[in-house]
Amino acid sequence: MKFLTYLSIGTLFGIIMTKSQAISWYRIYEMFRFDAFHMYGIIGSAVILGIISVALIKKYKFKSTEGTPITFSPKNMSIPRYLFGGTIFGLGWAMTGACPGPIYTLIGNGYSVILVVLFSAILGTMAYGILRKRLPH
């Protein structure tokens, strides 16, 4: 049953990403050139929805699907952590035209060349895991 739930949510996410043109390389190019508000509107809407969702989870003490309470751990404020991580993330996004969510949506839309991006993202994640103790946090 969980598989069908996750498959349905993933399919809905893919449809929303496709219909909103958030997977369009042209829309991402527009955003990085500050030519259009489209992507900033999508990202801003997601941030506002995330803030509201977290506030509701904290207020009503929602539980996970396994029945455990959902908790949030405070993050240490570290400028190098966000500066370097954000720069690497942004460069990858600009070079490939896809951040992690749209990678799967693009593959689902039949863009098989994005499999190279997915493979590279997995390699990058593995490299981070290996180097994590040596990086500034």
PDB file of C-alpha atoms in Angstrom:
ATOM      1  CA  MET A   1       0.000   0.000   0.000  1.00  0.00           C
ATOM      2  CA  LYS A   2       2.854   2.379   0.814  1.00  0.00           C
ATOM      3  CA  PHE A   3       4.308   1.823  -2.642  1.00  0.00           C
ATOM      4  CA  LEU A   4       1.063   2.958  -4.297  1.00  0.00           C
ATOM      5  CA  THR A   5       0.896   6.006  -2.021  1.00  0.00           C
ATOM      6  CA  TYR A   6       4.467   7.037  -2.858  1.00  0.00           C
ATOM      7  CA  LEU A   7       3.942   6.268  -6.557  1.00  0.00           C
ATOM      8  CA  SER A   8       0.807   8.442  -6.597  1.00  0.00           C
ATOM      9  CA  ILE A   9       2.551  11.332  -4.823  1.00  0.00           C
ATOM     10  CA  GLY A  10       5.559  11.059  -7.152  1.00  0.00           C
ATOM     11  CA  THR A  11       3.334  10.975 -10.217  1.00  0.00           C
ATOM     12  CA  LEU A  12       1.411  14.038  -9.013  1.00  0.00           C
ATOM     13  CA  PHE A  13       4.724  15.811  -8.327  1.00  0.00           C
ATOM     14  CA  GLY A  14       5.933  14.988 -11.845  1.00  0.00           C
ATOM     15  CA  ILE A  15       2.730  16.250 -13.439  1.00  0.00           C
ATOM     16  CA  ILE A  16       2.904  19.505 -11.444  1.00  0.00           C
ATOM     17  CA  MET A  17       6.589  19.987 -12.348  1.00  0.00           C
ATOM     18  CA  THR A  18       5.856  19.347 -16.034  1.00  0.00           C
ATOM     19  CA  LYS A  19       2.714  21.486 -16.285  1.00  0.00           C
ATOM     20  CA  SER A  20       4.302  24.393 -14.383  1.00  0.00           C
ATOM     21  CA  GLN A  21       7.288  24.237 -16.784  1.00  0.00           C
ATOM     22  CA  ALA A  22       9.659  23.946 -13.797  1.00  0.00           C
ATOM     23  CA  ILE A  23      11.584  21.279 -15.739  1.00  0.00           C
ATOM     24  CA  SER A  24      12.057  23.523 -18.767  1.00  0.00           C
ATOM     25  CA  TRP A  25      15.683  24.363 -19.434  1.00  0.00           C
ATOM     26  CA  TYR A  26      14.479  27.624 -20.991  1.00  0.00           C
ATOM     27  CA  ARG A  27      12.649  28.627 -17.778  1.00  0.00           C
ATOM     28  CA  ILE A  28      15.751  27.906 -15.696  1.00  0.00           C
ATOM     29  CA  TYR A  29      17.895  29.880 -18.150  1.00  0.00           C
ATOM     30  CA  GLU A  30      15.421  32.780 -17.846  1.00  0.00           C
ATOM     31  CA  MET A  31      15.711  32.630 -14.074  1.00  0.00           C
ATOM     32  CA  PHE A  32      19.495  32.728 -13.987  1.00  0.00           C
ATOM     33  CA  ARG A  33      19.427  35.725 -16.371  1.00  0.00           C
ATOM     34  CA  PHE A  34      16.765  37.503 -14.232  1.00  0.00           C
ATOM     35  CA  ASP A  35      14.580  37.770 -17.361  1.00  0.00           C
ATOM     36  CA  ALA A  36      11.344  36.417 -15.881  1.00  0.00           C
ATOM     37  CA  PHE A  37       9.564  35.951 -12.559  1.00  0.00           C
ATOM     38  CA  HIS A  38       8.194  32.469 -13.441  1.00  0.00           C
ATOM     39  CA  MET A  39      10.721  30.275 -11.582  1.00  0.00           C
ATOM     40  CA  TYR A  40      11.060  32.722  -8.687  1.00  0.00           C
ATOM     41  CA  GLY A  41       7.283  32.507  -8.261  1.00  0.00           C
ATOM     42  CA  ILE A  42       7.406  28.697  -8.175  1.00  0.00           C
ATOM     43  CA  ILE A  43      10.334  28.616  -5.738  1.00  0.00           C
ATOM     44  CA  GLY A  44       8.821  31.368  -3.574  1.00  0.00           C
ATOM     45  CA  SER A  45       5.493  29.520  -3.455  1.00  0.00           C
ATOM     46  CA  ALA A  46       7.316  26.341  -2.378  1.00  0.00           C
ATOM     47  CA  VAL A  47       9.178  28.213   0.380  1.00  0.00           C
ATOM     48  CA  ILE A  48       5.947  29.769   1.705  1.00  0.00           C
ATOM     49  CA  LEU A  49       4.157  26.399   1.552  1.00  0.00           C
ATOM     50  CA  GLY A  50       7.107  24.808   3.407  1.00  0.00           C
ATOM     51  CA  ILE A  51       6.988  27.458   6.145  1.00  0.00           C
ATOM     52  CA  ILE A  52       3.241  26.949   6.601  1.00  0.00           C
ATOM     53  CA  SER A  53       3.625  23.141   6.587  1.00  0.00           C
ATOM     54  CA  VAL A  54       6.388  23.165   9.210  1.00  0.00           C
ATOM     55  CA  ALA A  55       4.388  25.556  11.397  1.00  0.00           C
ATOM     56  CA  LEU A  56       1.325  23.271  11.171  1.00  0.00           C
ATOM     57  CA  ILE A  57       3.410  20.143  11.917  1.00  0.00           C
ATOM     58  CA  LYS A  58       4.880  21.824  15.009  1.00  0.00           C
ATOM     59  CA  LYS A  59       1.555  23.251  16.200  1.00  0.00           C
ATOM     60  CA  TYR A  60      -0.537  20.096  15.786  1.00  0.00           C
ATOM     61  CA  LYS A  61       2.333  17.652  16.534  1.00  0.00           C
ATOM     62  CA  PHE A  62       1.769  15.513  13.436  1.00  0.00           C
ATOM     63  CA  LYS A  63       3.210  12.015  13.318  1.00  0.00           C
ATOM     64  CA  SER A  64       4.992  10.186  10.502  1.00  0.00           C
ATOM     65  CA  THR A  65       3.431   7.312   8.579  1.00  0.00           C
ATOM     66  CA  GLU A  66       5.139   4.971  11.075  1.00  0.00           C
ATOM     67  CA  GLY A  67       3.423   6.757  13.973  1.00  0.00           C
ATOM     68  CA  THR A  68       6.549   8.468  15.356  1.00  0.00           C
ATOM     69  CA  PRO A  69       6.413  12.172  16.190  1.00  0.00           C
ATOM     70  CA  ILE A  70       7.919  14.457  13.545  1.00  0.00           C
ATOM     71  CA  THR A  71      10.736  16.512  15.056  1.00  0.00           C
ATOM     72  CA  PHE A  72      13.012  19.213  13.674  1.00  0.00           C
ATOM     73  CA  SER A  73      16.658  19.463  14.719  1.00  0.00           C
ATOM     74  CA  PRO A  74      18.159  22.947  14.973  1.00  0.00           C
ATOM     75  CA  LYS A  75      20.911  23.606  12.424  1.00  0.00           C
ATOM     76  CA  ASN A  76      24.201  25.245  13.272  1.00  0.00           C
ATOM     77  CA  MET A  77      24.584  28.541  11.444  1.00  0.00           C
ATOM     78  CA  SER A  78      27.720  28.184   9.350  1.00  0.00           C
ATOM     79  CA  ILE A  79      28.548  30.522   6.487  1.00  0.00           C
ATOM     80  CA  PRO A  80      31.005  28.160   4.688  1.00  0.00           C
ATOM     81  CA  ARG A  81      28.484  25.338   4.855  1.00  0.00           C
ATOM     82  CA  TYR A  82      25.787  27.257   3.005  1.00  0.00           C
ATOM     83  CA  LEU A  83      28.133  29.305   0.820  1.00  0.00           C
ATOM     84  CA  PHE A  84      30.085  26.339  -0.588  1.00  0.00           C
ATOM     85  CA  GLY A  85      27.132  23.963  -0.663  1.00  0.00           C
ATOM     86  CA  GLY A  86      24.874  26.533  -2.311  1.00  0.00           C
ATOM     87  CA  THR A  87      27.525  27.441  -4.872  1.00  0.00           C
ATOM     88  CA  ILE A  88      28.128  23.804  -5.840  1.00  0.00           C
ATOM     89  CA  PHE A  89      24.380  23.145  -5.987  1.00  0.00           C
ATOM     90  CA  GLY A  90      23.767  26.250  -8.117  1.00  0.00           C
ATOM     91  CA  LEU A  91      26.607  25.433 -10.507  1.00  0.00           C
ATOM     92  CA  GLY A  92      25.268  21.911 -10.982  1.00  0.00           C
ATOM     93  CA  TRP A  93      21.777  23.269 -11.538  1.00  0.00           C
ATOM     94  CA  ALA A  94      23.010  25.843 -14.071  1.00  0.00           C
ATOM     95  CA  MET A  95      25.137  23.308 -15.969  1.00  0.00           C
ATOM     96  CA  THR A  96      22.532  20.557 -16.195  1.00  0.00           C
ATOM     97  CA  GLY A  97      19.310  22.559 -16.068  1.00  0.00           C
ATOM     98  CA  ALA A  98      17.922  20.318 -13.349  1.00  0.00           C
ATOM     99  CA  CYS A  99      17.964  20.133  -9.577  1.00  0.00           C
ATOM    100  CA  PRO A 100      17.238  16.783  -7.863  1.00  0.00           C
ATOM    101  CA  GLY A 101      13.414  16.809  -8.147  1.00  0.00           C
ATOM    102  CA  PRO A 102      13.212  17.564 -11.859  1.00  0.00           C
ATOM    103  CA  ILE A 103      15.862  14.925 -12.669  1.00  0.00           C
ATOM    104  CA  TYR A 104      13.311  12.175 -12.080  1.00  0.00           C
ATOM    105  CA  THR A 105      10.575  14.147 -13.820  1.00  0.00           C
ATOM    106  CA  LEU A 106      12.752  14.642 -16.902  1.00  0.00           C
ATOM    107  CA  ILE A 107      13.599  10.919 -16.982  1.00  0.00           C
ATOM    108  CA  GLY A 108       9.873  10.190 -16.684  1.00  0.00           C
ATOM    109  CA  ASN A 109       9.236  12.522 -19.617  1.00  0.00           C
ATOM    110  CA  GLY A 110      11.623  10.442 -21.734  1.00  0.00           C
ATOM    111  CA  TYR A 111      14.779  12.592 -21.691  1.00  0.00           C
ATOM    112  CA  SER A 112      17.211   9.694 -21.397  1.00  0.00           C
ATOM    113  CA  VAL A 113      20.292  11.958 -21.485  1.00  0.00           C
ATOM    114  CA  ILE A 114      19.301  13.043 -17.951  1.00  0.00           C
ATOM    115  CA  LEU A 115      20.379   9.573 -16.794  1.00  0.00           C
ATOM    116  CA  VAL A 116      23.925  10.978 -17.070  1.00  0.00           C
ATOM    117  CA  VAL A 117      22.905  13.793 -14.693  1.00  0.00           C
ATOM    118  CA  LEU A 118      21.321  11.285 -12.278  1.00  0.00           C
ATOM    119  CA  PHE A 119      24.449   9.127 -12.333  1.00  0.00           C
ATOM    120  CA  SER A 120      26.618  12.235 -11.746  1.00  0.00           C
ATOM    121  CA  ALA A 121      24.395  13.346  -8.859  1.00  0.00           C
ATOM    122  CA  ILE A 122      24.724   9.920  -7.249  1.00  0.00           C
ATOM    123  CA  LEU A 123      28.513  10.066  -7.672  1.00  0.00           C
ATOM    124  CA  GLY A 124      28.551  13.560  -6.138  1.00  0.00           C
ATOM    125  CA  THR A 125      26.523  12.323  -3.179  1.00  0.00           C
ATOM    126  CA  MET A 126      28.927   9.418  -2.691  1.00  0.00           C
ATOM    127  CA  ALA A 127      31.920  11.801  -2.900  1.00  0.00           C
ATOM    128  CA  TYR A 128      30.302  14.010  -0.259  1.00  0.00           C
ATOM    129  CA  GLY A 129      29.830  10.992   1.981  1.00  0.00           C
ATOM    130  CA  ILE A 130      33.490  10.090   1.647  1.00  0.00           C
ATOM    131  CA  LEU A 131      34.779  13.676   2.148  1.00  0.00           C
ATOM    132  CA  ARG A 132      32.185  14.816   4.700  1.00  0.00           C
ATOM    133  CA  LYS A 133      34.470  14.655   7.743  1.00  0.00           C
ATOM    134  CA  ARG A 134      37.082  16.815   5.991  1.00  0.00           C
ATOM    135  CA  LEU A 135      34.669  19.538   4.794  1.00  0.00           C
ATOM    136  CA  PRO A 136      33.750  22.690   6.762  1.00  0.00           C
ATOM    137  CA  HIS A 137      30.412  22.366   8.543  1.00  0.00           C
TER     138      HIS A 137
END
